mmCIF file of C-alpha atoms and ligand atoms in Angstrom:
data_model
loop_
_atom_site.group_PDB
_atom_site.id
_atom_site.type_symbol
_atom_site.label_atom_id
_atom_site.label_comp_id
_atom_site.label_asym_id
_atom_site.label_seq_id
_atom_site.Cartn_x
_atom_site.Cartn_y
_atom_site.Cartn_z
ATOM 1 C CA UNK A 1 8.891 -41.439 153.065
ATOM 2 C CA UNK A 2 8.251 -37.994 151.661
ATOM 3 C CA UNK A 3 8.088 -39.402 148.152
ATOM 4 C CA UNK A 4 4.412 -40.382 148.008
ATOM 5 C CA UNK A 5 3.312 -37.263 146.083
ATOM 6 C CA UNK A 6 5.815 -37.021 143.237
ATOM 7 C CA UNK A 7 4.448 -35.666 139.931
ATOM 8 C CA UNK A 8 4.133 -37.884 136.824
ATOM 9 C CA UNK A 9 7.203 -37.929 134.536
ATOM 10 C CA UNK A 10 7.845 -38.710 130.894
ATOM 11 C CA UNK A 11 8.680 -42.411 130.395
ATOM 12 C CA UNK A 12 11.572 -41.680 128.023
ATOM 13 C CA UNK A 13 13.629 -39.902 130.692
ATOM 14 C CA UNK A 14 16.744 -41.715 131.786
ATOM 15 C CA UNK A 15 16.563 -41.961 135.585
ATOM 16 C CA UNK A 16 19.886 -41.407 137.372
ATOM 17 C CA UNK A 17 18.387 -41.478 140.886
ATOM 18 C CA UNK A 18 14.806 -42.232 141.917
ATOM 19 C CA UNK A 19 14.519 -40.622 145.374
ATOM 20 C CA UNK A 20 15.341 -37.761 145.117
ATOM 21 C CA UNK A 21 14.302 -37.798 141.465
ATOM 22 C CA UNK A 22 17.130 -37.035 139.043
ATOM 23 C CA UNK A 23 16.635 -37.652 135.354
ATOM 24 C CA UNK A 24 17.756 -36.449 131.922
ATOM 25 C CA UNK A 25 16.437 -36.856 128.378
ATOM 26 C CA UNK A 26 17.990 -39.037 125.669
ATOM 27 C CA UNK A 27 20.713 -37.290 123.650
ATOM 28 C CA UNK A 28 18.732 -37.229 120.401
ATOM 29 C CA UNK A 29 15.615 -35.862 122.116
ATOM 30 C CA UNK A 30 17.599 -33.027 123.686
ATOM 31 C CA UNK A 31 19.240 -31.859 120.448
ATOM 32 C CA UNK A 32 15.959 -32.095 118.495
ATOM 33 C CA UNK A 33 14.650 -28.688 119.634
ATOM 34 C CA UNK A 34 16.118 -25.283 120.391
ATOM 35 C CA UNK A 35 13.565 -24.867 123.186
ATOM 36 C CA UNK A 36 13.536 -27.986 125.348
ATOM 37 C CA UNK A 37 10.006 -29.342 125.901
ATOM 38 C CA UNK A 38 9.069 -29.201 129.604
ATOM 39 C CA UNK A 39 8.503 -32.983 129.803
ATOM 40 C CA UNK A 40 12.013 -33.665 128.522
ATOM 41 C CA UNK A 41 13.776 -30.960 130.537
ATOM 42 C CA UNK A 42 16.233 -32.535 133.014
ATOM 43 C CA UNK A 43 15.062 -32.756 136.620
ATOM 44 C CA UNK A 44 17.562 -32.263 139.415
ATOM 45 C CA UNK A 45 16.334 -32.551 143.000
ATOM 46 C CA UNK A 46 17.794 -32.997 146.473
ATOM 47 C CA UNK A 47 14.583 -34.033 148.222
ATOM 48 C CA UNK A 48 10.877 -34.740 147.622
ATOM 49 C CA UNK A 49 8.932 -32.345 145.378
ATOM 50 C CA UNK A 50 7.017 -29.945 147.658
ATOM 51 C CA UNK A 51 3.228 -29.799 147.382
ATOM 52 C CA UNK A 52 2.199 -26.138 147.191
ATOM 53 C CA UNK A 53 -1.409 -26.480 146.125
ATOM 54 C CA UNK A 54 -3.027 -23.545 147.859
ATOM 55 C CA UNK A 55 -1.816 -20.764 145.611
ATOM 56 C CA UNK A 56 -3.978 -18.110 147.272
ATOM 57 C CA UNK A 57 -2.113 -18.520 150.530
ATOM 58 C CA UNK A 58 1.313 -18.704 148.860
ATOM 59 C CA UNK A 59 3.689 -15.825 149.388
ATOM 60 C CA UNK A 60 7.435 -15.256 149.349
ATOM 61 C CA UNK A 61 8.969 -13.304 152.215
ATOM 62 C CA UNK A 62 11.604 -10.708 151.298
ATOM 63 C CA UNK A 63 13.647 -9.629 154.277
ATOM 64 C CA UNK A 64 16.973 -9.832 156.032
ATOM 65 C CA UNK A 65 18.950 -6.604 155.694
ATOM 66 C CA UNK A 66 16.389 -5.352 153.155
ATOM 67 C CA UNK A 67 14.360 -4.054 156.090
ATOM 68 C CA UNK A 68 11.203 -5.243 157.813
ATOM 69 C CA UNK A 69 10.098 -8.445 156.039
ATOM 70 C CA UNK A 70 7.628 -7.960 153.188
ATOM 71 C CA UNK A 71 5.312 -10.786 152.173
ATOM 72 C CA UNK A 72 4.716 -10.811 148.437
ATOM 73 C CA UNK A 73 1.886 -12.856 146.982
ATOM 74 C CA UNK A 74 2.025 -14.324 143.493
ATOM 75 C CA UNK A 75 -0.273 -11.492 142.393
ATOM 76 C CA UNK A 76 2.194 -8.905 143.735
ATOM 77 C CA UNK A 77 4.929 -10.567 141.644
ATOM 78 C CA UNK A 78 2.670 -10.823 138.565
ATOM 79 C CA UNK A 79 1.827 -7.100 138.748
ATOM 80 C CA UNK A 80 5.482 -6.222 138.104
ATOM 81 C CA UNK A 81 6.614 -5.964 134.453
ATOM 82 C CA UNK A 82 6.845 -9.443 132.941
ATOM 83 C CA UNK A 83 9.964 -10.592 131.102
ATOM 84 C CA UNK A 84 10.591 -13.686 129.023
ATOM 85 C CA UNK A 85 14.237 -14.697 129.143
ATOM 86 C CA UNK A 86 15.485 -17.627 127.092
ATOM 87 C CA UNK A 87 18.203 -19.178 129.214
ATOM 88 C CA UNK A 88 19.891 -22.563 129.357
ATOM 89 C CA UNK A 89 19.998 -24.126 132.796
ATOM 90 C CA UNK A 90 22.897 -26.547 133.175
ATOM 91 C CA UNK A 91 23.672 -28.629 136.227
ATOM 92 C CA UNK A 92 27.278 -28.380 137.431
ATOM 93 C CA UNK A 93 27.239 -32.197 137.408
ATOM 94 C CA UNK A 94 26.511 -32.480 133.669
ATOM 95 C CA UNK A 95 28.885 -35.113 132.119
ATOM 96 C CA UNK A 96 29.888 -36.404 135.585
ATOM 97 C CA UNK A 97 29.731 -40.075 134.526
ATOM 98 C CA UNK A 98 32.476 -39.459 131.970
ATOM 99 C CA UNK A 99 34.688 -37.769 134.599
ATOM 100 C CA UNK A 100 34.123 -40.664 136.981
ATOM 101 C CA UNK A 101 35.442 -43.105 134.362
ATOM 102 C CA UNK A 102 38.802 -41.349 134.462
ATOM 103 C CA UNK A 103 38.939 -41.471 138.283
ATOM 104 C CA UNK A 104 35.986 -42.107 140.579
ATOM 105 C CA UNK A 105 34.066 -39.044 141.812
ATOM 106 C CA UNK A 106 31.196 -38.682 144.276
ATOM 107 C CA UNK A 107 27.740 -37.587 143.112
ATOM 108 C CA UNK A 108 24.757 -38.520 140.958
ATOM 109 C CA UNK A 109 25.957 -39.770 137.564
ATOM 110 C CA UNK A 110 24.893 -37.728 134.516
ATOM 111 C CA UNK A 111 25.399 -38.271 130.818
ATOM 112 C CA UNK A 112 25.581 -35.137 128.611
ATOM 113 C CA UNK A 113 21.931 -34.049 129.007
ATOM 114 C CA UNK A 114 21.769 -32.457 132.474
ATOM 115 C CA UNK A 115 20.744 -29.186 130.855
ATOM 116 C CA UNK A 116 17.884 -27.637 128.960
ATOM 117 C CA UNK A 117 16.997 -24.410 127.212
ATOM 118 C CA UNK A 118 13.714 -22.756 128.189
ATOM 119 C CA UNK A 119 11.939 -19.426 127.935
ATOM 120 C CA UNK A 120 11.350 -18.397 131.533
ATOM 121 C CA UNK A 121 8.601 -15.886 132.271
ATOM 122 C CA UNK A 122 8.510 -13.805 135.402
ATOM 123 C CA UNK A 123 9.477 -10.627 137.210
ATOM 124 C CA UNK A 124 13.041 -9.392 137.370
ATOM 125 C CA UNK A 125 14.579 -9.783 140.806
ATOM 126 C CA UNK A 126 15.888 -6.207 140.393
ATOM 127 C CA UNK A 127 12.266 -4.981 140.213
ATOM 128 C CA UNK A 128 11.219 -7.058 143.224
ATOM 129 C CA UNK A 129 14.105 -5.685 145.279
ATOM 130 C CA UNK A 130 13.320 -2.155 144.136
ATOM 131 C CA UNK A 131 9.741 -2.706 145.295
ATOM 132 C CA UNK A 132 11.000 -3.432 148.820
ATOM 133 C CA UNK A 133 13.320 -0.420 148.848
ATOM 134 C CA UNK A 134 16.619 -1.697 147.396
ATOM 135 C CA UNK A 135 17.453 0.414 144.298
ATOM 136 C CA UNK A 136 18.933 -0.866 141.001
ATOM 137 C CA UNK A 137 22.733 -1.316 140.957
ATOM 138 C CA UNK A 138 23.159 -1.668 144.721
ATOM 139 C CA UNK A 139 26.399 -3.470 145.603
ATOM 140 C CA UNK A 140 26.003 -2.979 149.354
ATOM 141 C CA UNK A 141 23.053 -1.755 151.424
ATOM 142 C CA UNK A 142 23.506 0.884 154.182
ATOM 143 C CA UNK A 143 23.067 -2.004 156.634
ATOM 144 C CA UNK A 144 25.967 -3.931 155.033
ATOM 145 C CA UNK A 145 24.024 -6.412 152.871
ATOM 146 C CA UNK A 146 26.084 -7.752 149.948
ATOM 147 C CA UNK A 147 24.345 -10.992 148.929
ATOM 148 C CA UNK A 148 20.832 -12.186 148.155
ATOM 149 C CA UNK A 149 19.913 -15.587 149.575
ATOM 150 C CA UNK A 150 17.152 -17.727 148.096
ATOM 151 C CA UNK A 151 15.597 -20.161 150.583
ATOM 152 C CA UNK A 152 13.348 -22.955 149.388
ATOM 153 C CA UNK A 153 10.563 -24.831 151.117
ATOM 154 C CA UNK A 154 12.006 -28.234 150.147
ATOM 155 C CA UNK A 155 13.644 -30.155 152.938
ATOM 156 C CA UNK A 156 16.894 -31.856 152.036
ATOM 157 C CA UNK A 157 18.135 -34.919 153.943
ATOM 158 C CA UNK A 158 19.221 -34.189 157.523
ATOM 159 C CA UNK A 159 22.982 -34.173 156.888
ATOM 160 C CA UNK A 160 22.454 -31.486 154.263
ATOM 161 C CA UNK A 161 20.733 -29.191 156.730
ATOM 162 C CA UNK A 162 17.073 -28.472 156.022
ATOM 163 C CA UNK A 163 15.822 -26.236 153.235
ATOM 164 C CA UNK A 164 17.752 -25.885 149.968
ATOM 165 C CA UNK A 165 19.521 -22.486 149.819
ATOM 166 C CA UNK A 166 21.882 -20.493 147.608
ATOM 167 C CA UNK A 167 22.942 -16.883 147.216
ATOM 168 C CA UNK A 168 24.131 -14.509 144.513
ATOM 169 C CA UNK A 169 25.907 -11.137 144.848
ATOM 170 C CA UNK A 170 23.564 -8.174 145.486
ATOM 171 C CA UNK A 171 25.112 -6.282 142.545
ATOM 172 C CA UNK A 172 23.978 -9.054 140.168
ATOM 173 C CA UNK A 173 20.537 -9.289 141.788
ATOM 174 C CA UNK A 174 19.883 -5.538 141.437
ATOM 175 C CA UNK A 175 21.300 -5.245 137.893
ATOM 176 C CA UNK A 176 18.350 -5.390 135.460
ATOM 177 C CA UNK A 177 20.722 -6.414 132.648
ATOM 178 C CA UNK A 178 21.708 -9.589 134.539
ATOM 179 C CA UNK A 179 18.153 -10.863 133.829
ATOM 180 C CA UNK A 180 17.814 -12.672 137.166
ATOM 181 C CA UNK A 181 14.153 -13.708 137.317
ATOM 182 C CA UNK A 182 11.585 -14.827 139.808
ATOM 183 C CA UNK A 183 9.936 -17.117 137.280
ATOM 184 C CA UNK A 184 6.350 -18.374 137.384
ATOM 185 C CA UNK A 185 6.267 -19.626 133.767
ATOM 186 C CA UNK A 186 8.348 -21.993 131.658
ATOM 187 C CA UNK A 187 7.866 -22.059 127.867
ATOM 188 C CA UNK A 188 4.680 -20.018 128.209
ATOM 189 C CA UNK A 189 3.053 -22.444 130.657
ATOM 190 C CA UNK A 190 2.575 -22.257 134.418
ATOM 191 C CA UNK A 191 5.738 -23.636 136.031
ATOM 192 C CA UNK A 192 5.486 -27.393 136.725
ATOM 193 C CA UNK A 193 6.013 -28.779 140.231
ATOM 194 C CA UNK A 194 9.257 -30.491 139.186
ATOM 195 C CA UNK A 195 10.675 -27.136 138.082
ATOM 196 C CA UNK A 196 9.752 -25.006 141.098
ATOM 197 C CA UNK A 197 6.005 -24.297 141.109
ATOM 198 C CA UNK A 198 4.821 -21.746 141.947
ATOM 199 C CA UNK A 199 7.953 -19.571 141.964
ATOM 200 C CA UNK A 200 11.669 -20.124 141.392
ATOM 201 C CA UNK A 201 14.803 -18.104 140.832
ATOM 202 C CA UNK A 202 16.462 -18.213 137.413
ATOM 203 C CA UNK A 203 20.056 -16.987 137.475
ATOM 204 C CA UNK A 204 21.223 -16.983 133.833
ATOM 205 C CA UNK A 205 24.821 -17.875 132.990
ATOM 206 C CA UNK A 206 25.417 -19.509 136.371
ATOM 207 C CA UNK A 207 25.449 -23.205 137.394
ATOM 208 C CA UNK A 208 21.915 -24.554 137.883
ATOM 209 C CA UNK A 209 22.396 -25.000 141.631
ATOM 210 C CA UNK A 210 21.853 -21.263 142.229
ATOM 211 C CA UNK A 211 18.455 -21.195 140.492
ATOM 212 C CA UNK A 212 16.519 -22.131 143.627
ATOM 213 C CA UNK A 213 13.096 -23.731 143.124
ATOM 214 C CA UNK A 214 9.958 -23.422 145.329
ATOM 215 C CA UNK A 215 10.938 -20.099 146.891
ATOM 216 C CA UNK A 216 10.013 -19.493 150.514
ATOM 217 C CA UNK A 217 12.269 -16.531 151.401
ATOM 218 C CA UNK A 218 14.591 -14.044 149.734
ATOM 219 C CA UNK A 219 16.949 -12.464 152.272
ATOM 220 C CA UNK A 220 19.616 -9.820 151.918
ATOM 221 C CA UNK A 221 22.594 -11.023 153.908
ATOM 222 C CA UNK A 222 26.126 -9.844 154.682
ATOM 223 C CA UNK A 223 28.138 -12.878 153.553
ATOM 224 C CA UNK A 224 27.515 -15.638 151.029
ATOM 225 C CA UNK A 225 24.848 -18.143 152.049
ATOM 226 C CA UNK A 226 26.133 -20.633 154.610
ATOM 227 C CA UNK A 227 23.852 -23.327 153.135
ATOM 228 C CA UNK A 228 25.288 -26.787 152.439
ATOM 229 C CA UNK A 229 25.117 -26.428 148.646
ATOM 230 C CA UNK A 230 27.122 -23.178 148.755
ATOM 231 C CA UNK A 231 29.734 -24.215 151.333
ATOM 232 C CA UNK A 232 30.115 -28.025 151.185
ATOM 233 C CA UNK A 233 29.250 -28.771 147.584
ATOM 234 C CA UNK A 234 29.447 -27.168 144.115
ATOM 235 C CA UNK A 235 33.009 -25.923 144.566
ATOM 236 C CA UNK A 236 35.720 -26.634 142.001
ATOM 237 C CA UNK A 237 38.816 -28.236 143.568
ATOM 238 C CA UNK A 238 42.101 -29.042 141.803
ATOM 239 C CA UNK A 239 42.925 -32.652 140.813
ATOM 240 C CA UNK A 240 45.327 -32.879 143.798
ATOM 241 C CA UNK A 241 42.535 -32.561 146.371
ATOM 242 C CA UNK A 242 40.792 -35.747 147.483
ATOM 243 C CA UNK A 243 38.463 -36.670 150.365
ATOM 244 C CA UNK A 244 41.344 -37.148 152.837
ATOM 245 C CA UNK A 245 42.804 -33.646 152.370
ATOM 246 C CA UNK A 246 39.838 -31.457 151.415
ATOM 247 C CA UNK A 247 39.369 -28.097 153.170
ATOM 248 C CA UNK A 248 36.040 -26.734 151.918
ATOM 249 C CA UNK A 249 36.656 -23.182 153.135
ATOM 250 C CA UNK A 250 39.654 -22.732 150.810
ATOM 251 C CA UNK A 251 37.431 -22.393 147.706
ATOM 252 C CA UNK A 252 34.627 -20.096 146.656
ATOM 253 C CA UNK A 253 31.184 -21.385 145.666
ATOM 254 C CA UNK A 254 31.098 -21.926 141.888
ATOM 255 C CA UNK A 255 28.984 -19.359 140.022
ATOM 256 C CA UNK A 256 29.562 -18.853 136.241
ATOM 257 C CA UNK A 257 29.614 -21.881 133.960
ATOM 258 C CA UNK A 258 32.692 -22.340 131.723
ATOM 259 C CA UNK A 259 32.438 -22.991 127.971
ATOM 260 C CA UNK A 260 30.835 -26.353 127.164
ATOM 261 C CA UNK A 261 29.646 -28.451 124.219
ATOM 262 C CA UNK A 262 28.565 -32.005 123.533
ATOM 263 C CA UNK A 263 27.575 -34.168 120.597
ATOM 264 C CA UNK A 264 24.000 -35.455 120.941
ATOM 265 C CA UNK A 265 23.386 -37.214 117.613
ATOM 266 C CA UNK A 266 25.689 -40.108 118.545
ATOM 267 C CA UNK A 267 26.276 -42.208 121.655
ATOM 268 C CA UNK A 268 29.715 -42.689 123.243
ATOM 269 C CA UNK A 269 30.331 -45.704 121.052
ATOM 270 C CA UNK A 270 28.332 -46.465 117.939
ATOM 271 C CA UNK A 271 28.392 -48.581 114.829
ATOM 272 C CA UNK A 272 27.811 -46.852 111.459
ATOM 273 C CA UNK A 273 27.970 -47.668 107.787
ATOM 274 C CA UNK A 274 30.848 -45.856 106.045
ATOM 275 C CA UNK A 275 29.584 -42.583 104.536
ATOM 276 C CA UNK A 276 28.082 -39.341 105.752
ATOM 277 C CA UNK A 277 27.274 -39.090 109.448
ATOM 278 C CA UNK A 278 25.476 -36.147 111.087
ATOM 279 C CA UNK A 279 27.279 -34.706 114.097
ATOM 280 C CA UNK A 280 24.873 -32.439 116.012
ATOM 281 C CA UNK A 281 24.762 -31.088 119.529
ATOM 282 C CA UNK A 282 24.796 -28.029 121.762
ATOM 283 C CA UNK A 283 27.328 -25.405 122.855
ATOM 284 C CA UNK A 284 27.060 -22.716 125.524
ATOM 285 C CA UNK A 285 29.090 -20.643 127.922
ATOM 286 C CA UNK A 286 28.445 -18.866 131.213
ATOM 287 C CA UNK A 287 28.347 -15.246 132.317
ATOM 288 C CA UNK A 288 26.483 -14.083 129.196
ATOM 289 C CA UNK A 289 29.385 -15.000 126.919
ATOM 290 C CA UNK A 290 28.103 -16.192 123.583
ATOM 291 C CA UNK A 291 29.450 -19.035 121.464
ATOM 292 C CA UNK A 292 31.937 -17.900 118.825
ATOM 293 C CA UNK A 293 32.310 -21.224 117.032
ATOM 294 C CA UNK A 294 32.237 -24.997 117.392
ATOM 295 C CA UNK A 295 35.133 -27.043 115.987
ATOM 296 C CA UNK A 296 34.645 -30.623 114.877
ATOM 297 C CA UNK A 297 37.410 -33.155 114.322
ATOM 298 C CA UNK A 298 36.645 -36.230 112.205
ATOM 299 C CA UNK A 299 39.934 -37.914 113.182
ATOM 300 C CA UNK A 300 40.494 -37.906 116.988
ATOM 301 C CA UNK A 301 41.634 -34.250 117.035
ATOM 302 C CA UNK A 302 44.238 -34.323 114.238
ATOM 303 C CA UNK A 303 42.298 -32.042 111.880
ATOM 304 C CA UNK A 304 39.372 -29.701 112.499
ATOM 305 C CA UNK A 305 36.613 -27.904 110.627
ATOM 306 C CA UNK A 306 33.897 -25.544 111.777
ATOM 307 C CA UNK A 307 30.369 -26.759 112.475
ATOM 308 C CA UNK A 308 27.322 -24.984 111.112
ATOM 309 C CA UNK A 309 25.088 -23.401 113.775
ATOM 310 C CA UNK A 310 21.365 -22.945 113.870
ATOM 311 C CA UNK A 311 20.813 -20.949 117.018
ATOM 312 C CA UNK A 312 17.476 -19.370 116.190
ATOM 313 C CA UNK A 313 15.514 -22.348 114.930
ATOM 314 C CA UNK A 314 12.277 -23.191 116.668
ATOM 315 C CA UNK A 315 11.926 -20.320 119.136
ATOM 316 C CA UNK A 316 8.199 -20.363 119.942
ATOM 317 C CA UNK A 317 6.313 -17.118 120.175
ATOM 318 C CA UNK A 318 5.724 -16.122 123.776
ATOM 319 C CA UNK A 319 3.717 -12.977 124.415
ATOM 320 C CA UNK A 320 5.697 -10.322 126.224
ATOM 321 C CA UNK A 321 9.127 -8.989 126.115
ATOM 322 C CA UNK A 322 11.972 -11.191 124.861
ATOM 323 C CA UNK A 323 14.946 -9.391 126.327
ATOM 324 C CA UNK A 324 17.823 -11.334 124.823
ATOM 325 C CA UNK A 325 19.150 -14.787 124.050
ATOM 326 C CA UNK A 326 22.709 -14.298 125.241
ATOM 327 C CA UNK A 327 22.026 -16.736 128.076
ATOM 328 C CA UNK A 328 20.969 -19.520 125.698
ATOM 329 C CA UNK A 329 22.822 -22.385 124.055
ATOM 330 C CA UNK A 330 23.446 -22.694 120.324
ATOM 331 C CA UNK A 331 22.765 -25.901 118.456
ATOM 332 C CA UNK A 332 25.362 -27.022 115.919
ATOM 333 C CA UNK A 333 25.492 -29.484 113.079
ATOM 334 C CA UNK A 334 28.234 -30.900 110.850
ATOM 335 C CA UNK A 335 28.583 -33.728 108.353
ATOM 336 C CA UNK A 336 31.507 -36.097 108.720
ATOM 337 C CA UNK A 337 32.531 -38.533 106.027
ATOM 338 C CA UNK A 338 33.320 -41.739 107.873
ATOM 339 C CA UNK A 339 35.699 -44.125 106.079
ATOM 340 C CA UNK A 340 36.724 -46.426 108.923
ATOM 341 C CA UNK A 341 36.841 -46.641 112.719
ATOM 342 C CA UNK A 342 37.403 -43.188 114.184
ATOM 343 C CA UNK A 343 36.794 -40.836 117.068
ATOM 344 C CA UNK A 344 34.820 -37.645 116.419
ATOM 345 C CA UNK A 345 35.552 -34.686 118.680
ATOM 346 C CA UNK A 346 33.688 -31.424 119.411
ATOM 347 C CA UNK A 347 35.040 -28.337 121.179
ATOM 348 C CA UNK A 348 33.470 -24.904 121.513
ATOM 349 C CA UNK A 349 35.035 -21.445 121.743
ATOM 350 C CA UNK A 350 33.169 -18.633 123.532
ATOM 351 C CA UNK A 351 33.085 -14.885 122.857
ATOM 352 C CA UNK A 352 36.052 -14.342 125.213
ATOM 353 C CA UNK A 353 38.021 -16.964 123.229
ATOM 354 C CA UNK A 354 37.873 -19.453 126.095
ATOM 355 C CA UNK A 355 38.244 -23.009 124.742
ATOM 356 C CA UNK A 356 37.167 -26.294 126.313
ATOM 357 C CA UNK A 357 40.096 -28.196 127.882
ATOM 358 C CA UNK A 358 41.365 -31.223 125.949
ATOM 359 C CA UNK A 359 41.580 -33.803 128.696
ATOM 360 C CA UNK A 360 39.270 -34.760 131.525
ATOM 361 C CA UNK A 361 42.282 -35.587 133.758
ATOM 362 C CA UNK A 362 43.419 -31.937 133.774
ATOM 363 C CA UNK A 363 40.097 -30.759 135.238
ATOM 364 C CA UNK A 364 39.279 -33.808 137.377
ATOM 365 C CA UNK A 365 37.799 -32.836 140.744
ATOM 366 C CA UNK A 366 36.495 -35.042 143.543
ATOM 367 C CA UNK A 367 32.855 -33.878 143.255
ATOM 368 C CA UNK A 368 32.875 -34.326 139.499
ATOM 369 C CA UNK A 369 31.599 -30.874 138.606
ATOM 370 C CA UNK A 370 32.156 -28.795 135.472
ATOM 371 C CA UNK A 371 33.282 -31.558 133.174
ATOM 372 C CA UNK A 372 33.764 -29.444 130.072
ATOM 373 C CA UNK A 373 36.525 -31.377 128.323
ATOM 374 C CA UNK A 374 36.421 -31.995 124.545
ATOM 375 C CA UNK A 375 33.518 -34.303 123.830
ATOM 376 C CA UNK A 376 34.548 -37.477 122.000
ATOM 377 C CA UNK A 377 32.442 -40.229 120.439
ATOM 378 C CA UNK A 378 33.834 -43.442 118.952
ATOM 379 C CA UNK A 379 32.507 -44.738 115.654
ATOM 380 C CA UNK A 380 33.059 -48.284 114.539
ATOM 381 C CA UNK A 381 32.552 -48.636 110.807
ATOM 382 C CA UNK A 382 30.770 -51.777 109.661
ATOM 383 C CA UNK A 383 32.547 -53.483 106.744
HETATM 384 N N1 MTE B 401 16.149 -25.757 144.257
HETATM 385 C C1 MTE B 401 15.661 -26.462 145.277
HETATM 386 N N2 MTE B 401 14.800 -25.863 146.100
HETATM 387 N N3 MTE B 401 16.010 -27.751 145.499
HETATM 388 C C2 MTE B 401 16.920 -28.388 144.673
HETATM 389 O O1 MTE B 401 17.216 -29.570 144.896
HETATM 390 N N4 MTE B 401 18.408 -28.192 142.720
HETATM 391 C C3 MTE B 401 19.246 -27.213 142.012
HETATM 392 C C4 MTE B 401 18.425 -26.097 141.401
HETATM 393 N N5 MTE B 401 17.474 -25.586 142.365
HETATM 394 C C5 MTE B 401 17.475 -27.656 143.577
HETATM 395 C C6 MTE B 401 17.029 -26.329 143.388
HETATM 396 C C7 MTE B 401 20.095 -27.783 140.980
HETATM 397 S S1 MTE B 401 21.527 -28.531 141.493
HETATM 398 C C8 MTE B 401 19.821 -27.631 139.638
HETATM 399 S S2 MTE B 401 20.896 -28.153 138.457
HETATM 400 C C9 MTE B 401 18.550 -27.012 139.196
HETATM 401 O O2 MTE B 401 17.729 -26.603 140.281
HETATM 402 C C10 MTE B 401 17.752 -27.989 138.347
HETATM 403 O O3 MTE B 401 16.554 -27.405 137.921
HETATM 404 P P1 MTE B 401 15.439 -28.284 137.208
HETATM 405 O O4 MTE B 401 15.128 -29.465 138.063
HETATM 406 O O5 MTE B 401 14.286 -27.358 137.010
HETATM 407 O O6 MTE B 401 16.015 -28.731 135.891
HETATM 408 MO MO1 MO B 402 22.838 -28.995 139.708
#
């Protein structure tokens, strides 16, 4: 098999699939730091981890409708202005296990930790495209290019059609304010193999699937990428669609993430002594929308109060230019006085006043993506 050269991984990760390797940290570990340590950052793969040892011969080819292909070495990318963008990467499948309990869905099961917040260092894609002759704020090239496709070197299983691919609109790729990066660093360190060494795309505010790792090519193309993960996966269908009546072409590939939050200081069901219990976790939204507030209910959703937030804690110093943190999660904390058995609920509200949906049934979809329903944990009080 192609899995003989996988990198070492932290023993505390909870493994959801071994080959390809898919794993997430424990809830308490995730909520313990604003910046997720690299070792504990979730790992989401569709094939073996590529071995790209010979960095001197590595280059990424930029071509398609951008004009005659240009090969850019890592040095060419490093010579461009460097940006450090703190952005949370969240898999569209985060919280899939919970959705599957309501009605079975297809896909790797994930608890609430298929996400992580990192400071990504690299060149802006807008600068790379400018370097090859595509100016800032280009929505369409003279040759009709409207999308930017990232093509990886990793080979996915046969039925999923070769290298992993995804695309984003050209207008987003050439907008410096969208902070799309070609990243070679994570938390101030050289990118690890699991996370895309030597070069990956980071598309802030968008489902993780579009942040392609191990870049081989970047092509300007006319239509959205025809790759499997754009056309036959990562689309949000209504609850009425199941495997016997699905028509993939009727939906667009999912891009922005909706508003999300989860409690990480408690498991789904836990036993506690009556008294004060800490309710802590994360909240984030997509598209650069910030978090306005997080509401906590101590009594199954009957009454609510606002959680305290500590967004800025623990940001490490990284030399360079921290552009913004609007792509990052916020951590929240609240104290609940537990008197007897209860269900504690969290829901976040983003800067556009979008609120998480109450029930998982109302957003159920056959691939189990974007489970953003209110997060509930049950507490059983010991006598
Ligand atoms: N890029 C490649 N080349 N191959 C992949 O399997 N998985 C995607 C994305 N980029 C993937 C990829 C998905 S679905 C997610 S959620 C993120 O990478 C996960 O990034 P991470 O493993 O660095 O956490
Ligand atoms: Mo993902």
